[in-house]
Amino acid sequence: MAGGTAPGPMRVLVLGASLRTDSLNARLASLVARLVRDEAGADVDHAHLDEFAMPLYNGDAEEAEGLPPGALALRDRLTACHALVISSPEYNASMPGVLKNAIDWVSRVRPQPFKDKHALLVSASPSMVGGNRGLWALRVPLEHLGTRVYPDMFSLAKAHEGFSGDGDLSDSGLHARLAEAVTSFLRLVEADTRYVCLRRRWYEFLGDCTDAPVTQRAQD
């Protein structure tokens, strides 16, 4: 832009939502982080959920002690990014309890950091459905909190057989589909962040007529 400074690269938090060190979703998160960096040219903050230790959410504990350091650290990492990618396992057709617990704690921060954050959800599972049911469950709390969850989700079925030695997906078609999902998601994030044409207020529920900040949006 003439007379201005070119914007820096987009920054994306890629969160592996399994506590296991070498889980299938940790491997998928690593691949997504590489795609974000190499294919889309964005900066990556690659994190693992075990970096953010939190007790089970307890309102009495919050009142007495405030938010735990792990929740505040995750808040800081989330706030510093334009977008969020979560690679989540599926436990009993839903999201892991530890991930829901993290969302519950971080949602208590004010201003609430999930609001208006773009998110892409991916999963890997040995099952034939690839963790897709868990991603549908994960959409519910995120969208309730105002996160703009990307419509297309990616689930890798039979994931224990799905990775090649170099960390790519063994199926070239699936690899291309994942790369396209990541690229398309970040194009939307960039458009919404940098090419704003609409301003609106966001409220969590009817009657929430607070002094919530005006939020700039590129689409309604």
PDB file of C-alpha atoms in Angstrom:
ATOM      1  CA  MET A   1       0.000   0.000   0.000  1.00  0.00           C
ATOM      2  CA  ALA A   2       1.425   3.365  -1.027  1.00  0.00           C
ATOM      3  CA  GLY A   3       2.663   5.416   1.900  1.00  0.00           C
ATOM      4  CA  GLY A   4       2.062   2.552   4.335  1.00  0.00           C
ATOM      5  CA  THR A   5       3.876  -0.378   5.805  1.00  0.00           C
ATOM      6  CA  ALA A   6       3.287  -3.844   4.431  1.00  0.00           C
ATOM      7  CA  PRO A   7       1.617  -6.068   7.032  1.00  0.00           C
ATOM      8  CA  GLY A   8       3.650  -8.842   8.569  1.00  0.00           C
ATOM      9  CA  PRO A   9       2.810 -12.520   8.151  1.00  0.00           C
ATOM     10  CA  MET A  10      -0.229 -14.091   9.733  1.00  0.00           C
ATOM     11  CA  ARG A  11       0.449 -15.870  13.026  1.00  0.00           C
ATOM     12  CA  VAL A  12      -1.260 -19.176  13.803  1.00  0.00           C
ATOM     13  CA  LEU A  13      -1.410 -21.188  17.022  1.00  0.00           C
ATOM     14  CA  VAL A  14      -1.401 -24.911  16.187  1.00  0.00           C
ATOM     15  CA  LEU A  15      -2.434 -26.878  19.265  1.00  0.00           C
ATOM     16  CA  GLY A  16      -1.984 -30.619  19.605  1.00  0.00           C
ATOM     17  CA  ALA A  17      -4.773 -31.541  22.025  1.00  0.00           C
ATOM     18  CA  SER A  18      -3.477 -34.931  23.160  1.00  0.00           C
ATOM     19  CA  LEU A  19      -1.373 -35.350  26.291  1.00  0.00           C
ATOM     20  CA  ARG A  20       0.556 -38.278  24.808  1.00  0.00           C
ATOM     21  CA  THR A  21       4.018 -37.332  23.549  1.00  0.00           C
ATOM     22  CA  ASP A  22       3.921 -39.125  20.210  1.00  0.00           C
ATOM     23  CA  SER A  23       0.186 -39.355  19.676  1.00  0.00           C
ATOM     24  CA  LEU A  24      -1.403 -39.462  16.240  1.00  0.00           C
ATOM     25  CA  ASN A  25      -2.789 -35.986  16.806  1.00  0.00           C
ATOM     26  CA  ALA A  26       0.629 -34.677  17.819  1.00  0.00           C
ATOM     27  CA  ARG A  27       1.899 -35.965  14.470  1.00  0.00           C
ATOM     28  CA  LEU A  28      -1.014 -34.366  12.635  1.00  0.00           C
ATOM     29  CA  ALA A  29      -0.436 -31.071  14.463  1.00  0.00           C
ATOM     30  CA  SER A  30       3.220 -31.152  13.409  1.00  0.00           C
ATOM     31  CA  LEU A  31       2.201 -31.675   9.796  1.00  0.00           C
ATOM     32  CA  VAL A  32      -0.349 -28.855   9.937  1.00  0.00           C
ATOM     33  CA  ALA A  33       2.240 -26.538  11.504  1.00  0.00           C
ATOM     34  CA  ARG A  34       4.590 -27.293   8.624  1.00  0.00           C
ATOM     35  CA  LEU A  35       1.846 -26.659   6.057  1.00  0.00           C
ATOM     36  CA  VAL A  36       0.939 -23.368   7.713  1.00  0.00           C
ATOM     37  CA  ARG A  37       4.548 -22.262   7.541  1.00  0.00           C
ATOM     38  CA  ASP A  38       5.673 -23.673   4.188  1.00  0.00           C
ATOM     39  CA  GLU A  39       2.502 -23.646   2.087  1.00  0.00           C
ATOM     40  CA  ALA A  40       0.774 -20.561   3.476  1.00  0.00           C
ATOM     41  CA  GLY A  41       3.791 -18.511   4.556  1.00  0.00           C
ATOM     42  CA  ALA A  42       2.434 -17.805   8.042  1.00  0.00           C
ATOM     43  CA  ASP A  43       4.273 -17.776  11.351  1.00  0.00           C
ATOM     44  CA  VAL A  44       3.513 -20.749  13.593  1.00  0.00           C
ATOM     45  CA  ASP A  45       3.266 -21.117  17.347  1.00  0.00           C
ATOM     46  CA  HIS A  46       3.236 -24.914  17.706  1.00  0.00           C
ATOM     47  CA  ALA A  47       1.978 -25.948  21.148  1.00  0.00           C
ATOM     48  CA  HIS A  48       1.005 -29.127  22.997  1.00  0.00           C
ATOM     49  CA  LEU A  49      -1.799 -29.210  25.531  1.00  0.00           C
ATOM     50  CA  ASP A  50       0.495 -30.690  28.174  1.00  0.00           C
ATOM     51  CA  GLU A  51       2.339 -27.346  28.263  1.00  0.00           C
ATOM     52  CA  PHE A  52      -0.689 -25.817  30.002  1.00  0.00           C
ATOM     53  CA  ALA A  53      -1.308 -27.675  33.258  1.00  0.00           C
ATOM     54  CA  MET A  54      -4.676 -26.872  34.839  1.00  0.00           C
ATOM     55  CA  PRO A  55      -6.730 -28.474  37.600  1.00  0.00           C
ATOM     56  CA  LEU A  56     -10.322 -29.462  36.955  1.00  0.00           C
ATOM     57  CA  TYR A  57     -12.411 -26.321  36.715  1.00  0.00           C
ATOM     58  CA  ASN A  58     -13.878 -25.340  40.073  1.00  0.00           C
ATOM     59  CA  GLY A  59     -15.666 -22.056  40.574  1.00  0.00           C
ATOM     60  CA  ASP A  60     -14.710 -21.975  44.251  1.00  0.00           C
ATOM     61  CA  ALA A  61     -11.034 -22.401  43.355  1.00  0.00           C
ATOM     62  CA  GLU A  62     -11.302 -19.641  40.771  1.00  0.00           C
ATOM     63  CA  GLU A  63     -12.861 -17.297  43.308  1.00  0.00           C
ATOM     64  CA  ALA A  64     -10.247 -18.099  45.954  1.00  0.00           C
ATOM     65  CA  GLU A  65      -7.103 -18.342  43.833  1.00  0.00           C
ATOM     66  CA  GLY A  66      -7.891 -16.848  40.428  1.00  0.00           C
ATOM     67  CA  LEU A  67      -7.030 -18.499  37.137  1.00  0.00           C
ATOM     68  CA  PRO A  68      -4.195 -21.065  37.117  1.00  0.00           C
ATOM     69  CA  PRO A  69      -0.924 -20.162  35.357  1.00  0.00           C
ATOM     70  CA  GLY A  70      -1.571 -22.755  32.636  1.00  0.00           C
ATOM     71  CA  ALA A  71      -4.833 -21.085  31.646  1.00  0.00           C
ATOM     72  CA  LEU A  72      -3.216 -17.653  31.570  1.00  0.00           C
ATOM     73  CA  ALA A  73      -0.330 -18.993  29.479  1.00  0.00           C
ATOM     74  CA  LEU A  74      -2.726 -20.502  26.953  1.00  0.00           C
ATOM     75  CA  ARG A  75      -4.663 -17.225  26.920  1.00  0.00           C
ATOM     76  CA  ASP A  76      -1.478 -15.338  26.114  1.00  0.00           C
ATOM     77  CA  ARG A  77      -0.526 -17.687  23.282  1.00  0.00           C
ATOM     78  CA  LEU A  78      -4.054 -17.549  21.849  1.00  0.00           C
ATOM     79  CA  THR A  79      -4.299 -13.773  22.069  1.00  0.00           C
ATOM     80  CA  ALA A  80      -0.987 -13.335  20.240  1.00  0.00           C
ATOM     81  CA  CYS A  81      -2.254 -15.207  17.151  1.00  0.00           C
ATOM     82  CA  HIS A  82      -4.645 -14.369  14.339  1.00  0.00           C
ATOM     83  CA  ALA A  83      -6.014 -17.906  14.174  1.00  0.00           C
ATOM     84  CA  LEU A  84      -6.106 -21.264  15.934  1.00  0.00           C
ATOM     85  CA  VAL A  85      -5.810 -24.829  14.640  1.00  0.00           C
ATOM     86  CA  ILE A  86      -6.700 -27.653  17.036  1.00  0.00           C
ATOM     87  CA  SER A  87      -5.736 -31.264  16.332  1.00  0.00           C
ATOM     88  CA  SER A  88      -7.928 -33.211  18.723  1.00  0.00           C
ATOM     89  CA  PRO A  89      -8.382 -36.886  19.520  1.00  0.00           C
ATOM     90  CA  GLU A  90     -11.848 -38.390  19.867  1.00  0.00           C
ATOM     91  CA  TYR A  91     -12.756 -40.000  23.176  1.00  0.00           C
ATOM     92  CA  ASN A  92     -16.049 -41.912  23.264  1.00  0.00           C
ATOM     93  CA  ALA A  93     -17.475 -39.948  20.312  1.00  0.00           C
ATOM     94  CA  SER A  94     -16.628 -36.585  21.881  1.00  0.00           C
ATOM     95  CA  MET A  95     -13.720 -34.285  22.677  1.00  0.00           C
ATOM     96  CA  PRO A  96     -11.143 -35.128  25.392  1.00  0.00           C
ATOM     97  CA  GLY A  97     -12.124 -33.921  28.850  1.00  0.00           C
ATOM     98  CA  VAL A  98      -8.743 -32.219  29.284  1.00  0.00           C
ATOM     99  CA  LEU A  99      -9.397 -30.063  26.211  1.00  0.00           C
ATOM    100  CA  LYS A 100     -12.891 -29.091  27.387  1.00  0.00           C
ATOM    101  CA  ASN A 101     -11.420 -28.262  30.801  1.00  0.00           C
ATOM    102  CA  ALA A 102      -8.844 -25.966  29.179  1.00  0.00           C
ATOM    103  CA  ILE A 103     -11.550 -24.206  27.186  1.00  0.00           C
ATOM    104  CA  ASP A 104     -13.632 -23.749  30.333  1.00  0.00           C
ATOM    105  CA  TRP A 105     -10.746 -22.203  32.271  1.00  0.00           C
ATOM    106  CA  VAL A 106      -9.559 -19.909  29.469  1.00  0.00           C
ATOM    107  CA  SER A 107     -13.113 -18.745  28.782  1.00  0.00           C
ATOM    108  CA  ARG A 108     -13.141 -17.163  32.242  1.00  0.00           C
ATOM    109  CA  VAL A 109     -10.555 -14.570  31.198  1.00  0.00           C
ATOM    110  CA  ARG A 110     -11.844 -11.078  30.442  1.00  0.00           C
ATOM    111  CA  PRO A 111     -11.823 -10.035  27.696  1.00  0.00           C
ATOM    112  CA  GLN A 112     -12.810 -13.544  26.626  1.00  0.00           C
ATOM    113  CA  PRO A 113     -10.092 -14.608  24.125  1.00  0.00           C
ATOM    114  CA  PHE A 114     -12.034 -17.119  22.003  1.00  0.00           C
ATOM    115  CA  LYS A 115     -14.456 -14.440  20.797  1.00  0.00           C
ATOM    116  CA  ASP A 116     -14.032 -13.751  17.068  1.00  0.00           C
ATOM    117  CA  LYS A 117     -10.933 -15.964  16.819  1.00  0.00           C
ATOM    118  CA  HIS A 118     -10.876 -18.091  13.659  1.00  0.00           C
ATOM    119  CA  ALA A 119     -10.353 -21.819  14.212  1.00  0.00           C
ATOM    120  CA  LEU A 120      -9.730 -24.848  12.018  1.00  0.00           C
ATOM    121  CA  LEU A 121     -10.427 -28.272  13.549  1.00  0.00           C
ATOM    122  CA  VAL A 122      -8.578 -31.438  12.529  1.00  0.00           C
ATOM    123  CA  SER A 123      -8.317 -34.907  14.027  1.00  0.00           C
ATOM    124  CA  ALA A 124      -6.561 -38.236  13.628  1.00  0.00           C
ATOM    125  CA  SER A 125      -7.880 -41.562  14.858  1.00  0.00           C
ATOM    126  CA  PRO A 126      -7.327 -45.275  14.235  1.00  0.00           C
ATOM    127  CA  SER A 127     -11.097 -45.567  13.703  1.00  0.00           C
ATOM    128  CA  MET A 128     -12.856 -45.506  10.350  1.00  0.00           C
ATOM    129  CA  VAL A 129     -14.417 -42.102  11.058  1.00  0.00           C
ATOM    130  CA  GLY A 130     -11.145 -40.391  11.912  1.00  0.00           C
ATOM    131  CA  GLY A 131     -12.332 -38.557  15.028  1.00  0.00           C
ATOM    132  CA  ASN A 132     -14.994 -36.589  13.162  1.00  0.00           C
ATOM    133  CA  ARG A 133     -17.611 -37.025  15.900  1.00  0.00           C
ATOM    134  CA  GLY A 134     -15.261 -35.462  18.418  1.00  0.00           C
ATOM    135  CA  LEU A 135     -14.792 -32.426  16.178  1.00  0.00           C
ATOM    136  CA  TRP A 136     -18.531 -31.872  15.928  1.00  0.00           C
ATOM    137  CA  ALA A 137     -18.683 -31.896  19.727  1.00  0.00           C
ATOM    138  CA  LEU A 138     -15.731 -29.494  19.921  1.00  0.00           C
ATOM    139  CA  ARG A 139     -17.490 -26.981  17.674  1.00  0.00           C
ATOM    140  CA  VAL A 140     -20.253 -26.481  20.274  1.00  0.00           C
ATOM    141  CA  PRO A 141     -18.319 -24.727  23.094  1.00  0.00           C
ATOM    142  CA  LEU A 142     -16.081 -22.860  20.655  1.00  0.00           C
ATOM    143  CA  GLU A 143     -18.967 -21.463  18.629  1.00  0.00           C
ATOM    144  CA  HIS A 144     -20.864 -20.650  21.828  1.00  0.00           C
ATOM    145  CA  LEU A 145     -17.874 -18.532  22.871  1.00  0.00           C
ATOM    146  CA  GLY A 146     -17.918 -16.660  19.561  1.00  0.00           C
ATOM    147  CA  THR A 147     -15.139 -18.515  17.754  1.00  0.00           C
ATOM    148  CA  ARG A 148     -15.554 -18.513  13.989  1.00  0.00           C
ATOM    149  CA  VAL A 149     -15.000 -22.214  13.328  1.00  0.00           C
ATOM    150  CA  TYR A 150     -14.137 -22.983   9.705  1.00  0.00           C
ATOM    151  CA  PRO A 151     -16.905 -25.054   8.069  1.00  0.00           C
ATOM    152  CA  ASP A 152     -14.558 -27.658   6.576  1.00  0.00           C
ATOM    153  CA  MET A 153     -12.970 -30.013   9.100  1.00  0.00           C
ATOM    154  CA  PHE A 154     -10.323 -32.654   8.393  1.00  0.00           C
ATOM    155  CA  SER A 155     -10.411 -36.118   9.955  1.00  0.00           C
ATOM    156  CA  LEU A 156      -7.746 -38.725   9.233  1.00  0.00           C
ATOM    157  CA  ALA A 157      -9.170 -42.254   9.505  1.00  0.00           C
ATOM    158  CA  LYS A 158      -6.925 -45.270  10.170  1.00  0.00           C
ATOM    159  CA  ALA A 159      -4.327 -42.728  11.220  1.00  0.00           C
ATOM    160  CA  HIS A 160      -1.964 -45.377  12.595  1.00  0.00           C
ATOM    161  CA  GLU A 161      -1.352 -46.262   8.941  1.00  0.00           C
ATOM    162  CA  GLY A 162      -1.713 -42.739   7.589  1.00  0.00           C
ATOM    163  CA  PHE A 163       1.730 -41.146   7.905  1.00  0.00           C
ATOM    164  CA  SER A 164       4.771 -41.621   5.725  1.00  0.00           C
ATOM    165  CA  GLY A 165       8.336 -41.633   7.044  1.00  0.00           C
ATOM    166  CA  ASP A 166       8.793 -37.911   6.329  1.00  0.00           C
ATOM    167  CA  GLY A 167       5.673 -36.911   8.280  1.00  0.00           C
ATOM    168  CA  ASP A 168       3.415 -36.333   5.283  1.00  0.00           C
ATOM    169  CA  LEU A 169       0.213 -38.275   4.764  1.00  0.00           C
ATOM    170  CA  SER A 170       0.744 -41.561   2.941  1.00  0.00           C
ATOM    171  CA  ASP A 171      -2.279 -40.935   0.737  1.00  0.00           C
ATOM    172  CA  SER A 172      -1.316 -38.131  -1.658  1.00  0.00           C
ATOM    173  CA  GLY A 173      -4.962 -37.219  -2.231  1.00  0.00           C
ATOM    174  CA  LEU A 174      -5.600 -36.790   1.482  1.00  0.00           C
ATOM    175  CA  HIS A 175      -2.392 -34.803   1.850  1.00  0.00           C
ATOM    176  CA  ALA A 176      -3.506 -32.443  -0.924  1.00  0.00           C
ATOM    177  CA  ARG A 177      -6.922 -32.096   0.686  1.00  0.00           C
ATOM    178  CA  LEU A 178      -5.386 -31.176   4.046  1.00  0.00           C
ATOM    179  CA  ALA A 179      -3.038 -28.660   2.415  1.00  0.00           C
ATOM    180  CA  GLU A 180      -5.957 -27.073   0.558  1.00  0.00           C
ATOM    181  CA  ALA A 181      -8.013 -26.856   3.754  1.00  0.00           C
ATOM    182  CA  VAL A 182      -5.158 -25.118   5.572  1.00  0.00           C
ATOM    183  CA  THR A 183      -4.501 -22.705   2.707  1.00  0.00           C
ATOM    184  CA  SER A 184      -8.184 -21.839   2.211  1.00  0.00           C
ATOM    185  CA  PHE A 185      -8.665 -21.333   5.939  1.00  0.00           C
ATOM    186  CA  LEU A 186      -5.764 -18.904   6.151  1.00  0.00           C
ATOM    187  CA  ARG A 187      -6.981 -16.987   3.094  1.00  0.00           C
ATOM    188  CA  LEU A 188     -10.242 -16.408   4.937  1.00  0.00           C
ATOM    189  CA  VAL A 189      -8.415 -15.377   8.100  1.00  0.00           C
ATOM    190  CA  GLU A 190      -6.276 -12.913   6.163  1.00  0.00           C
ATOM    191  CA  ALA A 191      -9.284 -11.432   4.385  1.00  0.00           C
ATOM    192  CA  ASP A 192     -11.222 -11.076   7.627  1.00  0.00           C
ATOM    193  CA  THR A 193      -8.282  -9.603   9.522  1.00  0.00           C
ATOM    194  CA  ARG A 194      -6.863  -7.220   6.955  1.00  0.00           C
ATOM    195  CA  TYR A 195      -9.636  -6.301   4.547  1.00  0.00           C
ATOM    196  CA  VAL A 196     -12.394  -5.179   6.842  1.00  0.00           C
ATOM    197  CA  CYS A 197     -15.662  -3.819   5.446  1.00  0.00           C
ATOM    198  CA  LEU A 198     -18.167  -4.320   8.279  1.00  0.00           C
ATOM    199  CA  ARG A 199     -18.354  -3.386  11.932  1.00  0.00           C
ATOM    200  CA  ARG A 200     -20.668  -5.032  14.405  1.00  0.00           C
ATOM    201  CA  ARG A 201     -21.022  -5.840  18.076  1.00  0.00           C
ATOM    202  CA  TRP A 202     -20.977  -9.404  19.390  1.00  0.00           C
ATOM    203  CA  TYR A 203     -23.112 -10.502  22.315  1.00  0.00           C
ATOM    204  CA  GLU A 204     -23.067 -13.921  23.934  1.00  0.00           C
ATOM    205  CA  PHE A 205     -26.820 -13.934  24.588  1.00  0.00           C
ATOM    206  CA  LEU A 206     -29.859 -11.689  24.170  1.00  0.00           C
ATOM    207  CA  GLY A 207     -29.909  -8.964  26.770  1.00  0.00           C
ATOM    208  CA  ASP A 208     -26.115  -8.932  27.093  1.00  0.00           C
ATOM    209  CA  CYS A 209     -26.074  -5.191  26.475  1.00  0.00           C
ATOM    210  CA  THR A 210     -22.632  -4.529  27.884  1.00  0.00           C
ATOM    211  CA  ASP A 211     -19.893  -2.253  26.656  1.00  0.00           C
ATOM    212  CA  ALA A 212     -18.482  -5.079  24.542  1.00  0.00           C
ATOM    213  CA  PRO A 213     -15.955  -3.685  22.065  1.00  0.00           C
ATOM    214  CA  VAL A 214     -17.026  -3.088  18.502  1.00  0.00           C
ATOM    215  CA  THR A 215     -15.649  -5.959  16.460  1.00  0.00           C
ATOM    216  CA  GLN A 216     -14.549  -5.484  12.875  1.00  0.00           C
ATOM    217  CA  ARG A 217     -15.684  -8.233  10.513  1.00  0.00           C
ATOM    218  CA  ALA A 218     -15.162  -8.841   6.836  1.00  0.00           C
ATOM    219  CA  GLN A 219     -18.408 -10.755   6.536  1.00  0.00           C
ATOM    220  CA  ASP A 220     -21.626 -11.126   8.536  1.00  0.00           C
TER     221      ASP A 220
END
